[in-house]
Amino acid sequence: MTGQVVGYVRVSTLGIQLHRTFTDYASGKDTDRPELAQMVAYVREGDTVVVNSMDRLARKFEDLRRLVRELTGKGVRIQFLKAGLTFTAEASPMSQLLLNVMARLLSSSGRRSASGSGKVSPSRNPKVSTWAVGAC
């Protein structure tokens, strides 16, 4: 069967008006993704980056923390819809704790392989990651 592969991004009517979206068609195993790099370069102080879930931004704890720190260091807000969390440059110690806990859970999520070797294989996630820059 031949045909197109179609991706879908849904934005609910929560008052979010997207000005631009960045979409990578790649694995989230690392942060070497062209659209992610363009998004980081594009955003500036006062912008908000909206991401559906933390694992769409990064799978590894260190990568997620680095990206959040890099973006908030530029004065950019990061809003994770699924977790209901928003991070800013003025992050409280509680939000930093939440980021660390959520990122640790994210990096340890996965499935044990059927072989019983004890290795953790990443959970199956779609190959499309989308970041959106919006005004909230």
PDB file of C-alpha atoms in Angstrom:
ATOM      1  CA  MET A   1       0.000   0.000   0.000  1.00  0.00           C
ATOM      2  CA  THR A   2       1.359   3.386  -0.958  1.00  0.00           C
ATOM      3  CA  GLY A   3       0.241   6.695   0.415  1.00  0.00           C
ATOM      4  CA  GLN A   4       1.195   9.570   2.619  1.00  0.00           C
ATOM      5  CA  VAL A   5       2.151   9.501   6.267  1.00  0.00           C
ATOM      6  CA  VAL A   6       0.248  12.268   8.001  1.00  0.00           C
ATOM      7  CA  GLY A   7       1.012  13.856  11.373  1.00  0.00           C
ATOM      8  CA  TYR A   8      -1.527  15.717  13.455  1.00  0.00           C
ATOM      9  CA  VAL A   9      -1.029  18.464  16.048  1.00  0.00           C
ATOM     10  CA  ARG A  10      -4.033  19.545  18.090  1.00  0.00           C
ATOM     11  CA  VAL A  11      -4.204  22.751  20.075  1.00  0.00           C
ATOM     12  CA  SER A  12      -7.217  23.096  22.319  1.00  0.00           C
ATOM     13  CA  THR A  13      -8.948  26.407  22.860  1.00  0.00           C
ATOM     14  CA  LEU A  14      -7.088  27.238  26.054  1.00  0.00           C
ATOM     15  CA  GLY A  15      -6.305  30.721  24.831  1.00  0.00           C
ATOM     16  CA  ILE A  16      -3.097  29.623  23.137  1.00  0.00           C
ATOM     17  CA  GLN A  17      -2.431  31.311  19.817  1.00  0.00           C
ATOM     18  CA  LEU A  18       0.501  29.654  18.070  1.00  0.00           C
ATOM     19  CA  HIS A  19       2.761  31.926  16.098  1.00  0.00           C
ATOM     20  CA  ARG A  20       5.053  29.216  14.787  1.00  0.00           C
ATOM     21  CA  THR A  21       5.537  25.475  15.128  1.00  0.00           C
ATOM     22  CA  PHE A  22       8.715  23.432  14.795  1.00  0.00           C
ATOM     23  CA  THR A  23       8.384  19.744  13.919  1.00  0.00           C
ATOM     24  CA  ASP A  24      11.111  17.111  13.887  1.00  0.00           C
ATOM     25  CA  TYR A  25      10.660  13.721  12.268  1.00  0.00           C
ATOM     26  CA  ALA A  26      13.285  11.914  14.298  1.00  0.00           C
ATOM     27  CA  SER A  27      13.951   9.827  17.349  1.00  0.00           C
ATOM     28  CA  GLY A  28      14.082  11.611  20.687  1.00  0.00           C
ATOM     29  CA  LYS A  29      17.168   9.668  21.782  1.00  0.00           C
ATOM     30  CA  ASP A  30      19.216  12.861  21.798  1.00  0.00           C
ATOM     31  CA  THR A  31      18.806  16.567  21.184  1.00  0.00           C
ATOM     32  CA  ASP A  32      20.557  16.590  17.811  1.00  0.00           C
ATOM     33  CA  ARG A  33      17.384  17.550  15.930  1.00  0.00           C
ATOM     34  CA  PRO A  34      17.355  20.378  13.382  1.00  0.00           C
ATOM     35  CA  GLU A  35      13.931  21.840  14.222  1.00  0.00           C
ATOM     36  CA  LEU A  36      14.707  21.748  17.953  1.00  0.00           C
ATOM     37  CA  ALA A  37      17.906  23.702  17.285  1.00  0.00           C
ATOM     38  CA  GLN A  38      15.974  26.195  15.128  1.00  0.00           C
ATOM     39  CA  MET A  39      13.345  26.620  17.854  1.00  0.00           C
ATOM     40  CA  VAL A  40      15.980  27.271  20.520  1.00  0.00           C
ATOM     41  CA  ALA A  41      17.648  29.839  18.246  1.00  0.00           C
ATOM     42  CA  TYR A  42      14.306  31.434  17.290  1.00  0.00           C
ATOM     43  CA  VAL A  43      12.777  32.077  20.717  1.00  0.00           C
ATOM     44  CA  ARG A  44      13.576  35.228  22.641  1.00  0.00           C
ATOM     45  CA  GLU A  45      12.769  36.792  25.978  1.00  0.00           C
ATOM     46  CA  GLY A  46       9.045  36.897  26.637  1.00  0.00           C
ATOM     47  CA  ASP A  47       8.192  33.967  24.323  1.00  0.00           C
ATOM     48  CA  THR A  48       6.432  30.823  25.501  1.00  0.00           C
ATOM     49  CA  VAL A  49       7.313  27.365  24.196  1.00  0.00           C
ATOM     50  CA  VAL A  50       4.373  24.972  24.447  1.00  0.00           C
ATOM     51  CA  VAL A  51       5.161  21.253  24.454  1.00  0.00           C
ATOM     52  CA  ASN A  52       2.580  18.507  24.858  1.00  0.00           C
ATOM     53  CA  SER A  53       4.718  16.374  27.179  1.00  0.00           C
ATOM     54  CA  MET A  54       8.249  16.388  28.554  1.00  0.00           C
ATOM     55  CA  ASP A  55       9.295  13.329  26.569  1.00  0.00           C
ATOM     56  CA  ARG A  56       8.559  15.228  23.351  1.00  0.00           C
ATOM     57  CA  LEU A  57      11.264  17.750  24.266  1.00  0.00           C
ATOM     58  CA  ALA A  58      13.837  15.244  25.545  1.00  0.00           C
ATOM     59  CA  ARG A  59      13.895  11.671  26.776  1.00  0.00           C
ATOM     60  CA  LYS A  60      17.016  11.884  28.895  1.00  0.00           C
ATOM     61  CA  PHE A  61      17.010  13.616  32.270  1.00  0.00           C
ATOM     62  CA  GLU A  62      20.170  15.584  31.544  1.00  0.00           C
ATOM     63  CA  ASP A  63      18.923  16.746  28.129  1.00  0.00           C
ATOM     64  CA  LEU A  64      15.573  17.900  29.495  1.00  0.00           C
ATOM     65  CA  ARG A  65      17.154  19.812  32.367  1.00  0.00           C
ATOM     66  CA  ARG A  66      19.704  21.424  30.055  1.00  0.00           C
ATOM     67  CA  LEU A  67      17.066  22.518  27.545  1.00  0.00           C
ATOM     68  CA  VAL A  68      14.783  23.928  30.248  1.00  0.00           C
ATOM     69  CA  ARG A  69      17.689  25.830  31.814  1.00  0.00           C
ATOM     70  CA  GLU A  70      18.878  27.101  28.427  1.00  0.00           C
ATOM     71  CA  LEU A  71      15.451  28.338  27.416  1.00  0.00           C
ATOM     72  CA  THR A  72      14.473  29.836  30.754  1.00  0.00           C
ATOM     73  CA  GLY A  73      17.911  31.453  30.902  1.00  0.00           C
ATOM     74  CA  LYS A  74      16.914  33.358  27.756  1.00  0.00           C
ATOM     75  CA  GLY A  75      13.732  34.559  29.495  1.00  0.00           C
ATOM     76  CA  VAL A  76      11.527  32.011  27.701  1.00  0.00           C
ATOM     77  CA  ARG A  77       8.634  30.259  29.456  1.00  0.00           C
ATOM     78  CA  ILE A  78       8.194  26.522  28.848  1.00  0.00           C
ATOM     79  CA  GLN A  79       4.736  25.066  29.266  1.00  0.00           C
ATOM     80  CA  PHE A  80       4.239  21.287  29.399  1.00  0.00           C
ATOM     81  CA  LEU A  81       0.557  20.649  28.754  1.00  0.00           C
ATOM     82  CA  LYS A  82       0.270  17.025  29.908  1.00  0.00           C
ATOM     83  CA  ALA A  83       2.048  17.661  33.201  1.00  0.00           C
ATOM     84  CA  GLY A  84       0.365  21.020  33.744  1.00  0.00           C
ATOM     85  CA  LEU A  85       3.757  22.592  34.484  1.00  0.00           C
ATOM     86  CA  THR A  86       5.265  25.880  33.381  1.00  0.00           C
ATOM     87  CA  PHE A  87       8.889  26.835  33.933  1.00  0.00           C
ATOM     88  CA  THR A  88      10.238  30.369  33.877  1.00  0.00           C
ATOM     89  CA  ALA A  89      13.472  32.195  34.649  1.00  0.00           C
ATOM     90  CA  GLU A  90      11.985  33.032  38.051  1.00  0.00           C
ATOM     91  CA  ALA A  91      11.539  29.346  38.860  1.00  0.00           C
ATOM     92  CA  SER A  92      10.907  28.548  42.485  1.00  0.00           C
ATOM     93  CA  PRO A  93      12.776  25.783  44.304  1.00  0.00           C
ATOM     94  CA  MET A  94       9.526  23.768  44.178  1.00  0.00           C
ATOM     95  CA  SER A  95       9.304  24.011  40.378  1.00  0.00           C
ATOM     96  CA  GLN A  96      12.945  22.958  40.095  1.00  0.00           C
ATOM     97  CA  LEU A  97      12.204  19.972  42.324  1.00  0.00           C
ATOM     98  CA  LEU A  98       9.199  19.092  40.150  1.00  0.00           C
ATOM     99  CA  LEU A  99      11.334  19.341  37.026  1.00  0.00           C
ATOM    100  CA  ASN A 100      13.941  17.018  38.523  1.00  0.00           C
ATOM    101  CA  VAL A 101      11.344  14.490  39.696  1.00  0.00           C
ATOM    102  CA  MET A 102       9.394  14.529  36.428  1.00  0.00           C
ATOM    103  CA  ALA A 103      12.574  14.327  34.358  1.00  0.00           C
ATOM    104  CA  ARG A 104      13.848  11.401  36.435  1.00  0.00           C
ATOM    105  CA  LEU A 105      10.546   9.600  35.974  1.00  0.00           C
ATOM    106  CA  LEU A 106      10.727  10.337  32.278  1.00  0.00           C
ATOM    107  CA  SER A 107      14.253   8.993  31.913  1.00  0.00           C
ATOM    108  CA  SER A 108      13.473   5.832  33.862  1.00  0.00           C
ATOM    109  CA  SER A 109      10.207   5.112  32.039  1.00  0.00           C
ATOM    110  CA  GLY A 110      10.411   2.358  29.551  1.00  0.00           C
ATOM    111  CA  ARG A 111       9.789  -1.300  29.251  1.00  0.00           C
ATOM    112  CA  ARG A 112      11.894  -4.210  30.404  1.00  0.00           C
ATOM    113  CA  SER A 113      12.931  -6.242  27.440  1.00  0.00           C
ATOM    114  CA  ALA A 114      11.243  -9.596  26.988  1.00  0.00           C
ATOM    115  CA  SER A 115      14.605 -11.356  27.117  1.00  0.00           C
ATOM    116  CA  GLY A 116      14.811 -10.695  30.843  1.00  0.00           C
ATOM    117  CA  SER A 117      18.262  -9.177  30.490  1.00  0.00           C
ATOM    118  CA  GLY A 118      17.257  -6.289  32.716  1.00  0.00           C
ATOM    119  CA  LYS A 119      17.984  -3.727  30.024  1.00  0.00           C
ATOM    120  CA  VAL A 120      15.436  -0.986  29.656  1.00  0.00           C
ATOM    121  CA  SER A 121      14.275  -0.259  26.162  1.00  0.00           C
ATOM    122  CA  PRO A 122      12.596   3.058  25.417  1.00  0.00           C
ATOM    123  CA  SER A 123       8.832   3.128  25.320  1.00  0.00           C
ATOM    124  CA  ARG A 124       7.267   3.419  21.904  1.00  0.00           C
ATOM    125  CA  ASN A 125       6.575   7.025  21.085  1.00  0.00           C
ATOM    126  CA  PRO A 126       5.573   8.538  17.769  1.00  0.00           C
ATOM    127  CA  LYS A 127       8.446   9.758  15.617  1.00  0.00           C
ATOM    128  CA  VAL A 128       6.978  13.265  15.382  1.00  0.00           C
ATOM    129  CA  SER A 129       7.888  15.838  18.008  1.00  0.00           C
ATOM    130  CA  THR A 130       6.354  19.257  17.861  1.00  0.00           C
ATOM    131  CA  TRP A 131       7.283  22.418  19.692  1.00  0.00           C
ATOM    132  CA  ALA A 132       5.195  25.495  19.390  1.00  0.00           C
ATOM    133  CA  VAL A 133       5.986  29.067  20.185  1.00  0.00           C
ATOM    134  CA  GLY A 134       2.917  30.911  21.294  1.00  0.00           C
ATOM    135  CA  ALA A 135       1.560  33.850  23.174  1.00  0.00           C
ATOM    136  CA  CYS A 136      -0.277  32.868  26.326  1.00  0.00           C
TER     137      CYS A 136
END
